[in-house]
PDB file of C-alpha atoms and ligand atoms in Angstrom:
ATOM      1  CA  MET F   1     -17.953  29.696  25.512  1.00 51.00           C
ATOM      2  CA  SER F   2     -15.626  30.030  28.462  1.00 74.00           C
ATOM      3  CA  ASP F   3     -16.058  32.476  31.284  1.00 88.00           C
ATOM      4  CA  PRO F   4     -12.823  34.415  31.911  1.00 93.00           C
ATOM      5  CA  PHE F   5     -13.457  34.547  35.647  1.00 94.00           C
ATOM      6  CA  GLU F   6     -13.924  30.772  35.880  1.00 93.00           C
ATOM      7  CA  LEU F   7     -10.871  30.257  33.687  1.00 94.00           C
ATOM      8  CA  VAL F   8      -8.684  32.338  36.016  1.00 95.00           C
ATOM      9  CA  GLU F   9     -10.224  30.632  39.042  1.00 95.00           C
ATOM     10  CA  SER F  10      -9.452  27.186  37.655  1.00 94.00           C
ATOM     11  CA  HIS F  11      -5.853  28.114  36.822  1.00 94.00           C
ATOM     12  CA  LEU F  12      -5.353  29.615  40.277  1.00 94.00           C
ATOM     13  CA  SER F  13      -6.900  26.660  42.087  1.00 92.00           C
ATOM     14  CA  HIS F  14      -4.422  24.319  40.386  1.00 89.00           C
ATOM     15  CA  ARG F  15      -1.644  26.293  42.040  1.00 87.00           C
ATOM     16  CA  GLY F  16      -2.995  26.700  45.530  1.00 87.00           C
ATOM     17  CA  LYS F  17      -5.747  27.865  47.731  1.00 88.00           C
ATOM     18  CA  VAL F  18      -8.440  30.124  46.307  1.00 92.00           C
ATOM     19  CA  ARG F  19     -10.821  31.950  48.576  1.00 92.00           C
ATOM     20  CA  LEU F  20     -14.121  32.795  46.931  1.00 92.00           C
ATOM     21  CA  HIS F  21     -15.996  35.880  48.036  1.00 91.00           C
ATOM     22  CA  GLY F  22     -19.299  35.433  46.277  1.00 88.00           C
ATOM     23  CA  ARG F  23     -19.676  34.717  42.573  1.00 88.00           C
ATOM     24  CA  ASP F  24     -17.646  37.602  41.272  1.00 93.00           C
ATOM     25  CA  HIS F  25     -14.670  38.004  43.565  1.00 95.00           C
ATOM     26  CA  LEU F  26     -11.895  35.810  44.840  1.00 95.00           C
ATOM     27  CA  ARG F  27      -8.578  36.105  46.596  1.00 95.00           C
ATOM     28  CA  ALA F  28      -5.520  33.935  46.050  1.00 95.00           C
ATOM     29  CA  ALA F  29      -1.742  34.090  46.180  1.00 94.00           C
ATOM     30  CA  CYS F  30      -0.336  36.213  43.359  1.00 94.00           C
ATOM     31  CA  PRO F  31       1.157  33.722  40.885  1.00 94.00           C
ATOM     32  CA  ALA F  32       3.681  36.283  39.625  1.00 94.00           C
ATOM     33  CA  CYS F  33       5.400  37.392  42.824  1.00 93.00           C
ATOM     34  CA  GLY F  34       5.013  34.086  44.574  1.00 79.00           C
ATOM     35  CA  GLY F  35       3.447  35.215  47.813  1.00 69.00           C
ATOM     36  CA  LYS F  36       2.305  32.482  50.209  1.00 76.00           C
ATOM     37  CA  SER F  37      -0.577  34.511  51.561  1.00 83.00           C
ATOM     38  CA  THR F  38      -3.847  33.744  49.820  1.00 84.00           C
ATOM     39  CA  ASN F  39      -4.690  37.417  50.097  1.00 87.00           C
ATOM     40  CA  THR F  40      -2.188  39.016  47.729  1.00 93.00           C
ATOM     41  CA  LEU F  41      -4.175  38.702  44.514  1.00 94.00           C
ATOM     42  CA  SER F  42      -7.685  40.040  44.034  1.00 95.00           C
ATOM     43  CA  VAL F  43      -9.678  38.707  41.109  1.00 96.00           C
ATOM     44  CA  ARG F  44     -12.948  40.346  40.194  1.00 95.00           C
ATOM     45  CA  ARG F  45     -15.490  39.821  37.482  1.00 93.00           C
ATOM     46  CA  GLY F  46     -16.064  43.206  35.792  1.00 89.00           C
ATOM     47  CA  ASP F  47     -19.427  44.409  34.557  1.00 81.00           C
ATOM     48  CA  ASN F  48     -18.864  43.206  30.991  1.00 83.00           C
ATOM     49  CA  GLY F  49     -17.379  39.856  32.049  1.00 86.00           C
ATOM     50  CA  THR F  50     -13.779  41.030  31.890  1.00 91.00           C
ATOM     51  CA  VAL F  51     -11.564  39.751  34.694  1.00 94.00           C
ATOM     52  CA  LEU F  52      -9.891  42.413  36.809  1.00 94.00           C
ATOM     53  CA  LEU F  53      -6.645  41.362  38.497  1.00 95.00           C
ATOM     54  CA  LYS F  54      -4.914  43.263  41.264  1.00 93.00           C
ATOM     55  CA  CYS F  55      -1.769  42.249  43.098  1.00 94.00           C
ATOM     56  CA  PHE F  56      -1.647  43.861  46.533  1.00 91.00           C
ATOM     57  CA  LYS F  57       1.819  42.551  47.383  1.00 91.00           C
ATOM     58  CA  SER F  58       4.015  43.883  44.583  1.00 92.00           C
ATOM     59  CA  GLY F  59       1.563  45.586  42.259  1.00 93.00           C
ATOM     60  CA  CYS F  60       2.345  43.116  39.495  1.00 93.00           C
ATOM     61  CA  GLU F  61       1.290  44.012  35.971  1.00 94.00           C
ATOM     62  CA  VAL F  62      -1.919  42.339  34.838  1.00 95.00           C
ATOM     63  CA  GLU F  63      -0.086  40.833  31.867  1.00 94.00           C
ATOM     64  CA  THR F  64       2.615  39.401  34.153  1.00 95.00           C
ATOM     65  CA  ILE F  65      -0.017  37.794  36.379  1.00 95.00           C
ATOM     66  CA  ALA F  66      -1.841  36.344  33.370  1.00 95.00           C
ATOM     67  CA  HIS F  67       1.377  34.899  31.932  1.00 95.00           C
ATOM     68  CA  ALA F  68       2.296  33.403  35.301  1.00 95.00           C
ATOM     69  CA  LEU F  69      -1.018  31.531  35.103  1.00 94.00           C
ATOM     70  CA  GLY F  70      -0.278  30.368  31.575  1.00 94.00           C
ATOM     71  CA  LEU F  71      -2.895  32.722  30.176  1.00 94.00           C
ATOM     72  CA  ASP F  72      -2.828  35.559  27.673  1.00 92.00           C
ATOM     73  CA  LEU F  73      -4.295  38.990  28.266  1.00 92.00           C
ATOM     74  CA  SER F  74      -7.048  38.129  25.793  1.00 90.00           C
ATOM     75  CA  ASP F  75      -8.125  35.266  28.063  1.00 92.00           C
ATOM     76  CA  LEU F  76      -9.234  37.875  30.589  1.00 94.00           C
ATOM     77  CA  PHE F  77     -11.828  39.265  28.205  1.00 90.00           C
ATOM     78  CA  PRO F  78     -15.126  37.623  27.284  1.00 86.00           C
ATOM     79  CA  GLU F  79     -15.326  36.121  23.820  1.00 79.00           C
ATOM     80  CA  ARG F  80     -16.924  38.245  21.174  1.00 67.00           C
ATOM     81  CA  ASP F  81     -19.935  36.870  19.400  1.00 60.00           C
ATOM     82  CA  ASP F  82     -18.617  37.381  15.889  1.00 53.00           C
ATOM     83  CA  ALA F  83     -21.913  36.438  14.316  1.00 50.00           C
ATOM     84  CA  ARG F  84     -23.457  39.603  15.726  1.00 53.00           C
ATOM     85  CA  PRO F  85     -20.725  42.224  15.958  1.00 55.00           C
ATOM     86  CA  VAL F  86     -21.462  45.104  18.281  1.00 59.00           C
ATOM     87  CA  SER F  87     -21.839  48.149  16.106  1.00 62.00           C
ATOM     88  CA  LYS F  88     -22.803  51.697  16.872  1.00 65.00           C
ATOM     89  CA  PRO F  89     -25.681  53.125  14.888  1.00 68.00           C
ATOM     90  CA  ARG F  90     -24.246  54.787  11.830  1.00 73.00           C
ATOM     91  CA  ARG F  91     -24.444  58.543  11.990  1.00 77.00           C
ATOM     92  CA  ILE F  92     -26.037  60.456   9.159  1.00 74.00           C
ATOM     93  CA  GLY F  93     -23.962  63.609   9.025  1.00 77.00           C
ATOM     94  CA  LEU F  94     -24.031  64.771  12.633  1.00 75.00           C
ATOM     95  CA  MET F  95     -27.319  63.025  13.346  1.00 80.00           C
ATOM     96  CA  LEU F  96     -28.170  59.642  14.747  1.00 81.00           C
ATOM     97  CA  PRO F  97     -30.496  57.602  12.504  1.00 82.00           C
ATOM     98  CA  MET F  98     -33.540  58.319  14.707  1.00 84.00           C
ATOM     99  CA  GLN F  99     -32.883  62.058  14.597  1.00 86.00           C
ATOM    100  CA  ALA F 100     -32.604  61.919  10.813  1.00 86.00           C
ATOM    101  CA  ILE F 101     -35.880  60.011  10.586  1.00 89.00           C
ATOM    102  CA  GLU F 102     -37.625  62.557  12.798  1.00 90.00           C
ATOM    103  CA  LEU F 103     -36.277  65.432  10.704  1.00 90.00           C
ATOM    104  CA  ILE F 104     -37.315  63.784   7.441  1.00 91.00           C
ATOM    105  CA  ALA F 105     -40.757  62.927   8.823  1.00 93.00           C
ATOM    106  CA  SER F 106     -41.435  66.474   9.940  1.00 92.00           C
ATOM    107  CA  GLU F 107     -40.135  68.069   6.733  1.00 93.00           C
ATOM    108  CA  ALA F 108     -42.024  65.516   4.631  1.00 94.00           C
ATOM    109  CA  TRP F 109     -45.192  66.339   6.560  1.00 93.00           C
ATOM    110  CA  LEU F 110     -44.745  70.057   5.885  1.00 93.00           C
ATOM    111  CA  THR F 111     -44.070  69.357   2.207  1.00 94.00           C
ATOM    112  CA  ALA F 112     -47.154  67.133   1.966  1.00 94.00           C
ATOM    113  CA  VAL F 113     -49.360  69.859   3.475  1.00 92.00           C
ATOM    114  CA  ALA F 114     -47.971  72.377   0.971  1.00 93.00           C
ATOM    115  CA  ALA F 115     -48.546  69.934  -1.890  1.00 93.00           C
ATOM    116  CA  GLU F 116     -52.115  69.346  -0.772  1.00 93.00           C
ATOM    117  CA  ASN F 117     -52.755  73.094  -0.545  1.00 92.00           C
ATOM    118  CA  LEU F 118     -51.419  73.565  -4.065  1.00 93.00           C
ATOM    119  CA  ALA F 119     -53.524  70.648  -5.313  1.00 94.00           C
ATOM    120  CA  ASN F 120     -56.618  72.274  -3.793  1.00 93.00           C
ATOM    121  CA  GLY F 121     -55.955  75.521  -5.626  1.00 94.00           C
ATOM    122  CA  TYR F 122     -54.444  77.566  -2.801  1.00 91.00           C
ATOM    123  CA  THR F 123     -51.413  79.721  -3.489  1.00 92.00           C
ATOM    124  CA  LEU F 124     -48.470  79.639  -1.118  1.00 90.00           C
ATOM    125  CA  THR F 125     -47.274  82.857   0.509  1.00 92.00           C
ATOM    126  CA  ASP F 126     -43.643  83.933   0.234  1.00 93.00           C
ATOM    127  CA  VAL F 127     -43.148  82.786   3.841  1.00 92.00           C
ATOM    128  CA  ASP F 128     -44.648  79.379   2.995  1.00 92.00           C
ATOM    129  CA  LEU F 129     -42.437  79.107  -0.094  1.00 93.00           C
ATOM    130  CA  ALA F 130     -39.321  80.005   1.883  1.00 94.00           C
ATOM    131  CA  ARG F 131     -40.197  77.371   4.470  1.00 93.00           C
ATOM    132  CA  LEU F 132     -40.812  74.858   1.698  1.00 94.00           C
ATOM    133  CA  ARG F 133     -37.356  75.592   0.264  1.00 95.00           C
ATOM    134  CA  ASP F 134     -35.857  74.988   3.729  1.00 94.00           C
ATOM    135  CA  ALA F 135     -37.678  71.663   3.941  1.00 94.00           C
ATOM    136  CA  SER F 136     -36.412  70.724   0.498  1.00 94.00           C
ATOM    137  CA  ALA F 137     -32.835  71.638   1.452  1.00 94.00           C
ATOM    138  CA  ARG F 138     -33.019  69.572   4.671  1.00 92.00           C
ATOM    139  CA  ILE F 139     -34.440  66.521   2.941  1.00 92.00           C
ATOM    140  CA  GLN F 140     -31.774  66.783   0.231  1.00 92.00           C
ATOM    141  CA  GLY F 141     -29.091  67.205   2.909  1.00 89.00           C
ATOM    142  CA  VAL F 142     -30.018  63.907   4.537  1.00 88.00           C
ATOM    143  CA  TYR F 143     -30.349  62.225   1.150  1.00 88.00           C
ATOM    144  CA  LYS F 144     -26.832  63.340   0.187  1.00 87.00           C
ATOM    145  CA  GLU F 145     -25.397  62.158   3.512  1.00 84.00           C
ATOM    146  CA  LEU F 146     -26.908  58.726   2.909  1.00 83.00           C
ATOM    147  CA  HIS F 147     -25.687  58.476  -0.671  1.00 82.00           C
ATOM    148  CA  GLN F 148     -22.233  59.980  -0.581  1.00 74.00           C
TER     149      GLN F 148
HETATM  150 ZN1  LIG N   1       2.193  39.969  42.511  1.00 84.57          ZN
END
Protein backbone atom coordinates (compact mmCIF):
# COMPACT_ATOMS: atom_id res chain seq x y z
CA MET A 1 0.00 0.00 0.00
CA SER A 2 1.64 3.22 -1.09
CA ASP A 3 1.41 6.49 0.75
CA PRO A 4 0.40 9.32 -1.61
CA PHE A 5 2.55 11.83 0.24
CA GLU A 6 5.65 9.64 -0.04
CA LEU A 7 4.85 8.96 -3.68
CA VAL A 8 4.72 12.68 -4.49
CA GLU A 9 7.85 13.27 -2.42
CA SER A 10 9.76 10.59 -4.31
CA HIS A 11 8.67 11.93 -7.70
CA LEU A 12 9.62 15.47 -6.70
CA SER A 13 12.99 14.47 -5.29
CA HIS A 14 13.91 12.86 -8.62
CA ARG A 15 13.47 16.27 -10.22
CA GLY A 16 15.23 18.48 -7.73
CA LYS A 17 15.54 19.67 -4.23
CA VAL A 18 12.77 18.89 -1.75
CA ARG A 19 12.61 20.65 1.57
CA LEU A 20 10.80 18.67 4.23
CA HIS A 21 8.96 20.51 6.97
CA GLY A 22 8.10 17.70 9.33
CA ARG A 23 6.38 14.48 8.30
CA ASP A 24 3.39 16.00 6.60
CA HIS A 25 4.60 19.04 4.70
CA LEU A 26 7.23 19.77 2.12
CA ARG A 27 8.21 22.49 -0.29
CA ALA A 28 9.72 22.04 -3.73
CA ALA A 29 9.84 23.70 -7.13
CA CYS A 30 6.49 23.44 -8.92
CA PRO A 31 7.01 20.81 -11.64
CA ALA A 32 4.33 22.36 -13.84
CA CYS A 33 5.48 25.97 -14.13
CA GLY A 34 9.14 25.17 -13.88
CA GLY A 35 10.16 27.54 -11.13
CA LYS A 36 13.74 27.24 -9.85
CA SER A 37 12.84 28.26 -6.33
CA THR A 38 12.25 25.29 -4.06
CA ASN A 39 9.48 27.28 -2.43
CA THR A 40 6.87 27.48 -5.19
CA LEU A 41 5.07 24.21 -4.49
CA SER A 42 3.57 23.27 -1.14
CA VAL A 43 2.76 19.62 -0.56
CA ARG A 44 0.76 18.63 2.49
CA ARG A 45 -0.59 15.39 3.82
CA GLY A 46 -4.32 15.91 4.49
CA ASP A 47 -6.17 14.40 7.42
CA ASN A 48 -7.37 11.36 5.47
CA GLY A 49 -4.01 10.77 3.76
CA THR A 50 -4.89 12.74 0.64
CA VAL A 51 -2.07 14.88 -0.74
CA LEU A 52 -2.81 18.59 -1.02
CA LEU A 53 -0.81 20.46 -3.66
CA LYS A 54 -0.55 24.21 -3.94
CA CYS A 55 1.50 26.17 -6.44
CA PHE A 56 2.33 29.62 -5.07
CA LYS A 57 4.03 30.82 -8.25
CA SER A 58 1.36 30.44 -10.93
CA GLY A 59 -1.51 28.79 -9.09
CA CYS A 60 -1.21 25.69 -11.24
CA GLU A 61 -4.12 23.26 -11.25
CA VAL A 62 -3.62 20.23 -9.02
CA GLU A 63 -4.17 17.94 -12.01
CA THR A 64 -1.53 19.81 -14.03
CA ILE A 65 0.99 19.46 -11.21
CA ALA A 66 0.22 15.75 -10.83
CA HIS A 67 0.62 15.14 -14.57
CA ALA A 68 3.90 17.06 -14.61
CA LEU A 69 5.12 14.55 -12.01
CA GLY A 70 3.92 11.63 -14.11
CA LEU A 71 1.09 10.96 -11.67
CA ASP A 72 -2.68 10.82 -11.98
CA LEU A 73 -5.09 12.66 -9.72
CA SER A 74 -6.04 9.31 -8.19
CA ASP A 75 -2.43 8.87 -7.04
CA LEU A 76 -3.00 11.76 -4.63
CA PHE A 77 -5.66 9.83 -2.75
CA PRO A 78 -5.06 6.94 -0.36
CA GLU A 79 -6.00 3.51 -1.64
CA ARG A 80 -9.37 2.21 -0.61
CA ASP A 81 -9.49 -1.03 1.29
CA ASP A 82 -11.98 -2.75 -0.99
CA ALA A 83 -12.34 -5.70 1.33
CA ARG A 84 -14.04 -3.47 3.87
CA PRO A 85 -15.86 -0.73 1.98
CA VAL A 86 -16.75 2.31 4.03
CA SER A 87 -20.50 2.36 4.29
CA LYS A 88 -22.88 4.58 6.17
CA PRO A 89 -25.34 2.85 8.45
CA ARG A 90 -28.46 2.17 6.46
CA ARG A 91 -31.34 4.38 7.48
CA ILE A 92 -34.65 2.82 8.40
CA GLY A 93 -37.13 5.35 7.10
CA LEU A 94 -35.85 8.59 8.61
CA MET A 95 -34.17 6.81 11.50
CA LEU A 96 -30.68 5.54 12.05
CA PRO A 97 -30.53 1.84 13.02
CA MET A 98 -29.88 2.65 16.70
CA GLN A 99 -32.88 4.99 16.84
CA ALA A 100 -35.07 2.30 15.30
CA ILE A 101 -33.84 -0.24 17.84
CA GLU A 102 -34.57 2.13 20.71
CA LEU A 103 -38.07 2.81 19.37
CA ILE A 104 -38.80 -0.89 18.90
CA ALA A 105 -37.42 -1.73 22.35
CA SER A 106 -39.57 0.85 24.08
CA GLU A 107 -42.74 -0.03 22.15
CA ALA A 108 -42.09 -3.75 22.66
CA TRP A 109 -41.69 -3.12 26.38
CA LEU A 110 -45.02 -1.29 26.52
CA THR A 111 -46.69 -4.07 24.53
CA ALA A 112 -45.21 -6.73 26.83
CA VAL A 113 -46.53 -4.93 29.92
CA ALA A 114 -50.00 -4.74 28.34
CA ALA A 115 -49.84 -8.43 27.41
CA GLU A 116 -48.84 -9.35 30.94
CA ASN A 117 -51.69 -7.28 32.38
CA LEU A 118 -54.16 -9.02 30.08
CA ALA A 119 -52.70 -12.41 31.00
CA ASN A 120 -53.19 -11.59 34.69
CA GLY A 121 -56.85 -10.78 34.15
CA TYR A 122 -56.67 -6.98 34.12
CA THR A 123 -58.67 -5.05 31.55
CA LEU A 124 -57.03 -2.25 29.61
CA THR A 125 -58.53 1.24 29.72
CA ASP A 126 -59.40 3.08 26.51
CA VAL A 127 -56.27 5.20 27.02
CA ASP A 128 -54.15 2.04 27.41
CA LEU A 129 -55.73 0.53 24.29
CA ALA A 130 -55.10 3.68 22.27
CA ARG A 131 -51.48 3.68 23.39
CA LEU A 132 -51.21 0.00 22.51
CA ARG A 133 -52.52 0.74 19.01
CA ASP A 134 -49.87 3.47 18.65
CA ALA A 135 -47.18 0.99 19.71
CA SER A 136 -48.49 -1.53 17.20
CA ALA A 137 -48.48 1.08 14.42
CA ARG A 138 -44.89 2.13 15.23
CA ILE A 139 -43.59 -1.42 15.33
CA GLN A 140 -45.35 -2.18 12.03
CA GLY A 141 -43.93 1.03 10.54
CA VAL A 142 -40.37 -0.06 11.25
CA TYR A 143 -41.12 -3.59 10.07
CA LYS A 144 -42.44 -2.27 6.75
CA GLU A 145 -39.42 -0.01 6.29
CA LEU A 146 -37.14 -3.00 6.77
CA HIS A 147 -39.07 -5.24 4.40
CA GLN A 148 -40.06 -2.97 1.57
ZN1 LIG B 1 3.11 25.98 -10.75
